[in-house]
mmCIF file of C-alpha atoms in Angstrom:
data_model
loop_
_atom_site.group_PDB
_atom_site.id
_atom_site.type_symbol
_atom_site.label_atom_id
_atom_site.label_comp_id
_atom_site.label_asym_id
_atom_site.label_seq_id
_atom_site.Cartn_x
_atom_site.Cartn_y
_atom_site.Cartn_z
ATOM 1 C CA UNK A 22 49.274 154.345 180.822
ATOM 2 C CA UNK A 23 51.734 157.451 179.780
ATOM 3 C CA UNK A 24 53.825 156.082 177.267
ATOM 4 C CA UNK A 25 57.080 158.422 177.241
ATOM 5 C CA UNK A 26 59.019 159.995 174.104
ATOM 6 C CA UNK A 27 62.477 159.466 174.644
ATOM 7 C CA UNK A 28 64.844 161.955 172.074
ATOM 8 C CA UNK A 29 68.303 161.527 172.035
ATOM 9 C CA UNK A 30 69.480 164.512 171.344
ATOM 10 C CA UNK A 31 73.579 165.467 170.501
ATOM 11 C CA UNK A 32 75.260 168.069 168.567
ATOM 12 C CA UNK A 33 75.445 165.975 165.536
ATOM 13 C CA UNK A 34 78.675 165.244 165.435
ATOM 14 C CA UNK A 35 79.945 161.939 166.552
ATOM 15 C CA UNK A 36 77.573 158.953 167.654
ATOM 16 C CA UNK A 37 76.686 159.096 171.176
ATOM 17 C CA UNK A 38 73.267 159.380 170.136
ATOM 18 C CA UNK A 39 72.818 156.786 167.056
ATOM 19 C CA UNK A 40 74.217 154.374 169.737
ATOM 20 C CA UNK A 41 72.112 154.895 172.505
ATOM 21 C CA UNK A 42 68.887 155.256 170.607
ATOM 22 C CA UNK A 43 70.382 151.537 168.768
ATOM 23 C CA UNK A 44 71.160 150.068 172.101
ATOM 24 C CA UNK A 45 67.610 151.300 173.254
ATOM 25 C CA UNK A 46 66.133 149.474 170.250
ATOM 26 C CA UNK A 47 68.071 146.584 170.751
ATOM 27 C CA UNK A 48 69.452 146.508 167.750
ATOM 28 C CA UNK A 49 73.097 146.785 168.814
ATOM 29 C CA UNK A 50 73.734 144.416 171.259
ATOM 30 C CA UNK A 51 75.330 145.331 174.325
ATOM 31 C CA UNK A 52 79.139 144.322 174.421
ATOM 32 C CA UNK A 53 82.289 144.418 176.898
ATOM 33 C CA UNK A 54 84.358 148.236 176.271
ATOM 34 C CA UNK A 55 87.145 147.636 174.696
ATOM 35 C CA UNK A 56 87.696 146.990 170.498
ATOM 36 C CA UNK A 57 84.487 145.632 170.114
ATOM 37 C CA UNK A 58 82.712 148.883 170.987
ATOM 38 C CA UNK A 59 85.436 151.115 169.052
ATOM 39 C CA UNK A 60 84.607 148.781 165.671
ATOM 40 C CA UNK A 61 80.782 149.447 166.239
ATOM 41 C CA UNK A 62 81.210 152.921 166.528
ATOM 42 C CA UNK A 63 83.363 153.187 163.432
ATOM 43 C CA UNK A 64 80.827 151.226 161.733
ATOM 44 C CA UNK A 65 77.718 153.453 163.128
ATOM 45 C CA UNK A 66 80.074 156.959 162.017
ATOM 46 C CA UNK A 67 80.026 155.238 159.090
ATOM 47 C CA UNK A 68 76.348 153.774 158.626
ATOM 48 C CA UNK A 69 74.641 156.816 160.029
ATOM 49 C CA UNK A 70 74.592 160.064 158.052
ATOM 50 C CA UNK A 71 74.978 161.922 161.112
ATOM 51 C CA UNK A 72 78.100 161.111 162.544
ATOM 52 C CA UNK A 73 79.958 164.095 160.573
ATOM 53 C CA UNK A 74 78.011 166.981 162.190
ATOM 54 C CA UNK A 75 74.220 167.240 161.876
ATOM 55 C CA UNK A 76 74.113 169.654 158.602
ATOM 56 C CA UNK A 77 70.815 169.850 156.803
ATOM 57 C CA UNK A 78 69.154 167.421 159.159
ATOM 58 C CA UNK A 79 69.686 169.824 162.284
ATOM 59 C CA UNK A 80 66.505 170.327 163.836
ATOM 60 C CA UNK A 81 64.958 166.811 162.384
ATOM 61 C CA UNK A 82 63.384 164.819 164.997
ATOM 62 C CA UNK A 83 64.006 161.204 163.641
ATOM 63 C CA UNK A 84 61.692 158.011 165.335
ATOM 64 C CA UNK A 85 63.536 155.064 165.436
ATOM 65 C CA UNK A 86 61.209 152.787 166.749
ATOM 66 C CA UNK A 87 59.018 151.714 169.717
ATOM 67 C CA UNK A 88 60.869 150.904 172.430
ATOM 68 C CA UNK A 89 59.384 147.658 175.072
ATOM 69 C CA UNK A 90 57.638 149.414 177.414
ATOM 70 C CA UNK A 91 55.863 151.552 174.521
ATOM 71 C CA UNK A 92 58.024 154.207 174.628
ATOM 72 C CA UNK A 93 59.141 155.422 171.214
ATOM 73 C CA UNK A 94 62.341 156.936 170.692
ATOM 74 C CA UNK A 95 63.551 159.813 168.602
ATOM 75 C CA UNK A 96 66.962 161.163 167.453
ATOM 76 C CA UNK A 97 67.690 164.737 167.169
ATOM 77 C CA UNK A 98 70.369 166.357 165.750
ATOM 78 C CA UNK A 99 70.828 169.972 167.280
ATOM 79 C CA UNK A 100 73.619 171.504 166.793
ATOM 80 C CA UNK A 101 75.660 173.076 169.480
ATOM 81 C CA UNK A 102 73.432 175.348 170.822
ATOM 82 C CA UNK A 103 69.879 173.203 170.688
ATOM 83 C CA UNK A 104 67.908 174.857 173.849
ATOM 84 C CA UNK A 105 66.131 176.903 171.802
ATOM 85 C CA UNK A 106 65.010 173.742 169.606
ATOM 86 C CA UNK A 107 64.188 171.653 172.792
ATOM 87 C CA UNK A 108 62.420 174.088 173.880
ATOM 88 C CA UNK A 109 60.494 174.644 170.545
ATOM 89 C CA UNK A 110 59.917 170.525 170.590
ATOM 90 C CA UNK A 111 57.827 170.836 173.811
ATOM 91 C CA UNK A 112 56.013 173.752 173.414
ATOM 92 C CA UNK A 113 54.628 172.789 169.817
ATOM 93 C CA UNK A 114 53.675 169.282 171.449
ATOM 94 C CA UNK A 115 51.990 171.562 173.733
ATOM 95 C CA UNK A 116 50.162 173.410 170.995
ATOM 96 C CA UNK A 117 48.784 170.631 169.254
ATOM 97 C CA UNK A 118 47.474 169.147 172.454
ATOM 98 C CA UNK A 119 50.229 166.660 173.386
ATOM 99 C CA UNK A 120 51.477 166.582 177.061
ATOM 100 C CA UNK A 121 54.807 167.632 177.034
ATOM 101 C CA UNK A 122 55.756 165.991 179.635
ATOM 102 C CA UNK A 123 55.528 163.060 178.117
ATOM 103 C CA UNK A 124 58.704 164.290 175.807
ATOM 104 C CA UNK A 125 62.025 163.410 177.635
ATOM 105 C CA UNK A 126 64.852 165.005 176.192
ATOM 106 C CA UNK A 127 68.287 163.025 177.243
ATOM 107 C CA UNK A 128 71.476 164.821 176.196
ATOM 108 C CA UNK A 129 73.636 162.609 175.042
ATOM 109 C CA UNK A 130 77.137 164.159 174.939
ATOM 110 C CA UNK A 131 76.704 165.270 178.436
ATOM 111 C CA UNK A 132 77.096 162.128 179.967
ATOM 112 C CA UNK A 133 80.220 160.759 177.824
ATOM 113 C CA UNK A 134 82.173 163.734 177.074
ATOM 114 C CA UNK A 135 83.577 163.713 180.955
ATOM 115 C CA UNK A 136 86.723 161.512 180.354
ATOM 116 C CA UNK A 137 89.838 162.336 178.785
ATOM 117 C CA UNK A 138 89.851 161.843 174.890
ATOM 118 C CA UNK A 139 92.556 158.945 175.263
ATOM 119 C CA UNK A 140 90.059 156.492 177.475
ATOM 120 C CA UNK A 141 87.052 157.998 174.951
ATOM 121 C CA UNK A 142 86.739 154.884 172.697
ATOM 122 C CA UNK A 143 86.897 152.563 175.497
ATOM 123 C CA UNK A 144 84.409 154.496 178.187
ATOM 124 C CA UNK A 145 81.933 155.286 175.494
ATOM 125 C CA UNK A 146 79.982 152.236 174.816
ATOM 126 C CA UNK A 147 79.607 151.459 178.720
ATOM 127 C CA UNK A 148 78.424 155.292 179.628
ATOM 128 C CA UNK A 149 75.935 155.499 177.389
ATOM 129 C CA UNK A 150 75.139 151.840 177.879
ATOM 130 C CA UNK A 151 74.703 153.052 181.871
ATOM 131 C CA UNK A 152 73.067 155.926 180.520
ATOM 132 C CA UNK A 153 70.435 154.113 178.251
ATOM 133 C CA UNK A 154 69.470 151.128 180.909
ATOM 134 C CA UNK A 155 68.641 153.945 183.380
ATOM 135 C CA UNK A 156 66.526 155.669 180.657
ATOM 136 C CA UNK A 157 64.549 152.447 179.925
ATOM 137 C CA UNK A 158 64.224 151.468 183.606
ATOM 138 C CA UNK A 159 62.128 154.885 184.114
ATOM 139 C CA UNK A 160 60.105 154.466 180.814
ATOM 140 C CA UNK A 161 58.995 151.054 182.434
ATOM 141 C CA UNK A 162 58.225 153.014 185.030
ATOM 142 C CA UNK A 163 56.333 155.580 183.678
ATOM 143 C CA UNK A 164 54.460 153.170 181.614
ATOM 144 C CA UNK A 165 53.388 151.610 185.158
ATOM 145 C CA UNK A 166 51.246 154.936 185.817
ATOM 146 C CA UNK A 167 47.959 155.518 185.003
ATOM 147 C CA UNK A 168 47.613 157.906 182.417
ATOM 148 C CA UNK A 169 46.196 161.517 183.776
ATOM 149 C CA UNK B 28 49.036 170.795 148.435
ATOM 150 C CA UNK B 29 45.843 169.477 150.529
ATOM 151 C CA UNK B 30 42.864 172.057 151.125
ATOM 152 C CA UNK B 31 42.526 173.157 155.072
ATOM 153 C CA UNK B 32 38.741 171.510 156.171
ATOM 154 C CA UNK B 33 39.170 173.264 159.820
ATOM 155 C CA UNK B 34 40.584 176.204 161.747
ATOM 156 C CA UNK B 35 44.160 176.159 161.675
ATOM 157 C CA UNK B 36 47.019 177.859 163.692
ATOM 158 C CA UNK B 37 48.708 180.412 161.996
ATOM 159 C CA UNK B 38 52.278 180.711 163.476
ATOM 160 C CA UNK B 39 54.313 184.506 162.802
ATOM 161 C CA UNK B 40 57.962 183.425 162.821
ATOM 162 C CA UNK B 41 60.947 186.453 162.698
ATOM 163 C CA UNK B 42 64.436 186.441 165.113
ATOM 164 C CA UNK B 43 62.784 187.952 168.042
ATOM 165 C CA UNK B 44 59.557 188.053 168.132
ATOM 166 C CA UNK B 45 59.630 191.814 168.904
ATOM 167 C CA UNK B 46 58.874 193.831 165.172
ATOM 168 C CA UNK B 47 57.871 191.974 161.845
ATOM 169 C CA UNK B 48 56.016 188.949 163.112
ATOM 170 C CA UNK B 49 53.872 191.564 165.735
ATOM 171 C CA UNK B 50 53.118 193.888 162.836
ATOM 172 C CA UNK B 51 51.950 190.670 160.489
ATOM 173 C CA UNK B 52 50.302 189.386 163.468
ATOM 174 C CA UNK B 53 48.550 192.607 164.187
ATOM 175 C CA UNK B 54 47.551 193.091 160.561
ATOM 176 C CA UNK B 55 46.222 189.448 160.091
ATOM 177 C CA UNK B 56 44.149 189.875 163.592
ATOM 178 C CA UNK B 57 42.609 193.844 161.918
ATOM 179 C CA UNK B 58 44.013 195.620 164.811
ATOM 180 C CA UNK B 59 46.051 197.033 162.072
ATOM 181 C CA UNK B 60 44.389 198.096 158.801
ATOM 182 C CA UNK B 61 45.291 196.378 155.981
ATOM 183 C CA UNK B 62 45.155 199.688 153.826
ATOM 184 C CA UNK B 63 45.932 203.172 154.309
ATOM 185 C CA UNK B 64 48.741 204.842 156.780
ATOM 186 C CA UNK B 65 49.866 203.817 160.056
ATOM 187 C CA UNK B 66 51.737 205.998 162.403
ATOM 188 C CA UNK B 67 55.361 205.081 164.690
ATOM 189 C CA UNK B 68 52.768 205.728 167.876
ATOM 190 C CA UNK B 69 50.332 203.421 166.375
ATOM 191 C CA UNK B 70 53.394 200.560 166.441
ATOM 192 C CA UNK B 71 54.788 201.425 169.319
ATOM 193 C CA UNK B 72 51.535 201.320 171.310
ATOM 194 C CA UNK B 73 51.350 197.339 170.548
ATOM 195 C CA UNK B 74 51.618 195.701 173.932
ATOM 196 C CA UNK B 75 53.981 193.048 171.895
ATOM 197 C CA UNK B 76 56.093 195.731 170.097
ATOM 198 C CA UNK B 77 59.805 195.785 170.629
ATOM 199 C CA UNK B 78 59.004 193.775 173.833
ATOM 200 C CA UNK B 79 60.180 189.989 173.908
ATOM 201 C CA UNK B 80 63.079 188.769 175.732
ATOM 202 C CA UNK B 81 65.500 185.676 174.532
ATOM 203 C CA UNK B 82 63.856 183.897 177.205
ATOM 204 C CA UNK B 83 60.380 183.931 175.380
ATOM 205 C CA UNK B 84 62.152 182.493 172.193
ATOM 206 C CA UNK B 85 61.125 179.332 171.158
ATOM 207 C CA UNK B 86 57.597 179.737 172.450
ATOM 208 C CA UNK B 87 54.966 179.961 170.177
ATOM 209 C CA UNK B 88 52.604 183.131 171.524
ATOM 210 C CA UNK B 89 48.894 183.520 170.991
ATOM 211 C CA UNK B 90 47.977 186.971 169.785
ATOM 212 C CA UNK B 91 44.211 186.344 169.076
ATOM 213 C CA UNK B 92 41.554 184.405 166.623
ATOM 214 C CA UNK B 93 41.017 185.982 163.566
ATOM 215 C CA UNK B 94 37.603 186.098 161.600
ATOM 216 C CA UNK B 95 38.065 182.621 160.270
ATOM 217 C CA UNK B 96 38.147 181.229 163.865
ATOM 218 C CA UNK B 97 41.970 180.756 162.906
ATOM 219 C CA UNK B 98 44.738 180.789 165.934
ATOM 220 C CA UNK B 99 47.517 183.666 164.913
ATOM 221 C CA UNK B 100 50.412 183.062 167.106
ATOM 222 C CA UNK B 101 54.252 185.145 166.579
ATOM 223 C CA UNK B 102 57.525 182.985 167.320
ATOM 224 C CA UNK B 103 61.063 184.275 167.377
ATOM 225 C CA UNK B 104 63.714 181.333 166.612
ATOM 226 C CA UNK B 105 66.963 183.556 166.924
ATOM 227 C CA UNK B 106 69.032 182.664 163.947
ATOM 228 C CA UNK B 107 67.818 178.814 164.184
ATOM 229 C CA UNK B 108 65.026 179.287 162.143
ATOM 230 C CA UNK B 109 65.905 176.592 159.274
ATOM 231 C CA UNK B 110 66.168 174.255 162.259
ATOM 232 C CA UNK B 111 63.530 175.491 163.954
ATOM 233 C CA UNK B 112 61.285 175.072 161.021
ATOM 234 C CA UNK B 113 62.261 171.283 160.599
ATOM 235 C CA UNK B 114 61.742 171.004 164.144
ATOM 236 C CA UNK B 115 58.414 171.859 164.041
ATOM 237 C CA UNK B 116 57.082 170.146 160.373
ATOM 238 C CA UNK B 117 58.823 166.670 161.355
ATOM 239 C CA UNK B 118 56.913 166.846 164.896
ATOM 240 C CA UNK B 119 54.101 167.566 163.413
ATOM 241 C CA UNK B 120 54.352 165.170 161.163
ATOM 242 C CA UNK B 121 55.406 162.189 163.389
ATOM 243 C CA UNK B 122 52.106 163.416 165.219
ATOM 244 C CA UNK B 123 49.691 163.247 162.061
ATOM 245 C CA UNK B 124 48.730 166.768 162.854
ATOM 246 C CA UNK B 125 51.304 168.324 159.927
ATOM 247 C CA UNK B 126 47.642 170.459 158.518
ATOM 248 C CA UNK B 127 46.925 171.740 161.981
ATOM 249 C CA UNK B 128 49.616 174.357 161.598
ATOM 250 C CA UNK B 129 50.696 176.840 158.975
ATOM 251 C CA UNK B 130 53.941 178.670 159.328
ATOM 252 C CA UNK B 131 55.031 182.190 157.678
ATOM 253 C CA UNK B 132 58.734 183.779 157.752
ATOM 254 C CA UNK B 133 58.359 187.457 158.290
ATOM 255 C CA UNK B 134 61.732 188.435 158.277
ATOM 256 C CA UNK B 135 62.158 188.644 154.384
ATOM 257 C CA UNK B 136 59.392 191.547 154.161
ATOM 258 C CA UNK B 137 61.534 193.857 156.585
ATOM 259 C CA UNK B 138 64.480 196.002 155.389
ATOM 260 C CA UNK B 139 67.902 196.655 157.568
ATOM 261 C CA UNK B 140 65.866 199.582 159.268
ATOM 262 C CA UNK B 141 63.934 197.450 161.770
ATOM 263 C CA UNK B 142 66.876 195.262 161.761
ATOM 264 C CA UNK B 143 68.900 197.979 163.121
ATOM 265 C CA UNK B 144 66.385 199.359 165.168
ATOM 266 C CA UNK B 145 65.872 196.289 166.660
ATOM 267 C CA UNK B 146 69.341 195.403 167.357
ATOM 268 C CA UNK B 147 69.743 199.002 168.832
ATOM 269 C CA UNK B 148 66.673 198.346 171.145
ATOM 270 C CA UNK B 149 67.208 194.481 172.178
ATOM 271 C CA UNK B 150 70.766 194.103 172.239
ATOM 272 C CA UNK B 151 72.379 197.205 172.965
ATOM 273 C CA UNK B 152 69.425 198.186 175.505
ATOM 274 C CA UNK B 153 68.796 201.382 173.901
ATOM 275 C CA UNK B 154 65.303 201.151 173.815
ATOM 276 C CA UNK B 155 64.415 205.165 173.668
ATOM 277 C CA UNK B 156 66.466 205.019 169.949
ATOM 278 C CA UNK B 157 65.854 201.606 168.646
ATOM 279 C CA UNK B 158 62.503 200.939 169.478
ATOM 280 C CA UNK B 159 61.168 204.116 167.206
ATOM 281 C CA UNK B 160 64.026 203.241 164.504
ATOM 282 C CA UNK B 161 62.288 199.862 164.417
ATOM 283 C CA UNK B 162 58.771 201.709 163.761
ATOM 284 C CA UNK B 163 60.233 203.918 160.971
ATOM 285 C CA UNK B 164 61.880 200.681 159.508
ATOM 286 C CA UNK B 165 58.259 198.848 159.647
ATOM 287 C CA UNK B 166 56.412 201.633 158.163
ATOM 288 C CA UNK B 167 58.845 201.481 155.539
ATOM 289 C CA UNK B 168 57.804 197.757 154.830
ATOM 290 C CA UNK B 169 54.923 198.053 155.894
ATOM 291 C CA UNK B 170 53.405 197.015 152.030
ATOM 292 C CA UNK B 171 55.665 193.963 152.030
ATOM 293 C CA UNK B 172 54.171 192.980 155.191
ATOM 294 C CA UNK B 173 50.520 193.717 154.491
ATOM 295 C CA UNK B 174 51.441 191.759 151.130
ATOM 296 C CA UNK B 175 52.503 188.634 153.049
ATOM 297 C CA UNK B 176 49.413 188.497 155.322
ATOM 298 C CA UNK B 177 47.485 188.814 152.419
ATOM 299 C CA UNK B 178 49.054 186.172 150.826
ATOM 300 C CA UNK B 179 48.866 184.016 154.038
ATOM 301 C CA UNK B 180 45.145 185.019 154.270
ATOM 302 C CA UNK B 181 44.687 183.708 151.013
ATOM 303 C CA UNK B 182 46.650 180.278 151.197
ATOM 304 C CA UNK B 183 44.342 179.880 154.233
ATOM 305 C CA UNK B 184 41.346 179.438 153.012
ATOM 306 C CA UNK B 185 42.166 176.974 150.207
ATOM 307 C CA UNK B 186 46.139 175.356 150.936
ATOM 308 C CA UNK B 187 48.122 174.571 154.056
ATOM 309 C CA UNK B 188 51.656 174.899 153.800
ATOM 310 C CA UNK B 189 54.336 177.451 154.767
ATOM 311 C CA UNK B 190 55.845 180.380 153.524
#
């Protein structure tokens, strides 16, 4: 059994990440787009010390939790330009004998920073709520496989 | 601070990975002697010297085992390297292995020289100037370094940690 590392990785600002790793978790529970999602996000910006740009924790890798299929699930805050710290992430997994490619790196901004900043509040919760499900369907997968 | 009880790996870290975490490298590994002169041919005749590319940043690279059965390794993190250096102790540490891996800046021991020299050689391409410029600037800190990987030696055999 590979069990996978999911990090959610996003610039910092903002909190497309906070919410997917949550919705991951389960601990927000999923809900129609709309009000709803912009009052949870309010409330995450406000709950999460990340939500106004990733200062002194840039670089952190955060676990969450465990996820159900085993799979446990990081945040990262990386600042705009974070290839150089992904790329750091894997290859230090590497050097301490991990497999790193076990260590999934899913950039969060990418997927909900497509729409116009008008429909942002409502599209947000159901992207990365598209965007998570899809995540945990290939963890469950992954968990399926033998391990090497 | 815990005392080491195995061999650890010693990581090099500077911008590039080109000039001061080679030379510390090099002087940790005694390919360089800790005492005594060293010439601009002697640096530039390191295979690593003035060499790495902004592709190879971010990638921890082996440069030998010293006497201790230690790993020495040289890293550049481009101008991420407070972020780079959480990046690496809170992995570590989410993977119990935080004593496995000891860490040392480089860049404080060098002077604007190598800087310069450096910056002549890597981003302006004028490798036939910078790359010698960067020499002169390491032989100028050359102490500093030798200081450091003294220092490093020494934290090695009793503390982990990173400097």
């Amino acid at each position: 059994m590979r069990n996978k590392k999911i990090i959610y990785h996003w610039s910092g600002r903002g909190v497309s990440a906070p919410l997917a790793a949550a919705l991951h978790l389960g601990l927000v529970e999923p809900t129609p787009a709309g009000t709803a999602a912009r009052k949870i996000a309010r409330s995450l910006v406000g709950g999460i010390p990340f939500g106004r740009g990733a200062g002194k924790e840039k670089g952190t890798l955060i676990f969450l939790g465990t996820g159900k299929s085993g799979e446990k699930v990081y945040l990262l805050p990386r600042g705009k330009e974070g290839k150089l710290l992904l790329t750091l992430i894997q290859e230090t997994a590497r050097l301490l004998g991990e497999d790193p490619d076990t260590y999934y790196f899913i950039d969060c901004e990418l997927c909900t920073s497509r729409q116009p900043a008008s429909r942002k509040g409502k599209e947000l919760f159901r992207r990365i709520e598209e965007m998570v499900l899809a995540v945990k369907e290939d963890a469950r997968a992954c968990a399926a496989l033998p391990g090497p | 601070m815990r005392g080491i009880t195995g061999a650890v790996k010693v990581i090099y870290h500077c911008y590039g990975r080109a000039h001061s975490s080679v030379v510390a490298a090099h002087l940790h590994l005694g390919n360089l002697p800790m005492a005594g002169p060293v010439s601009i041919e002697q640096l530039i005749g390191l295979a690593e010297f003035d060499r790495a590319d902004p592709s190879q940043w971010g990638i921890p690279y082996l440069m030998g085992r010293d006497e201790r059965g230690n790993e020495v390794y040289i890293l550049g993190l481009d101008s991420q390297t407070p972020a780079g250096l959480r990046a690496i102790t809170s992995l570590t540490w989410h993977l119990g292995k935080k004593d496995e891996i000891f860490l040392c800046n480089t860049l404080p021991a060098i002077g604007l020289l190598t800087r310069l020299g450096g910056f002549t050689s890597k981003k302006l391409g004028l490798t036939t100037i910078g790359r010698p410029l960067a020499a002169f600037g390491i032989i100028l800190s050359l102490e500093r370094l030798r200081g450091l990987v003294a220092w490093t030696k020494g934290n090695l055999s009793g503390k982990a940690g990173r400097c």
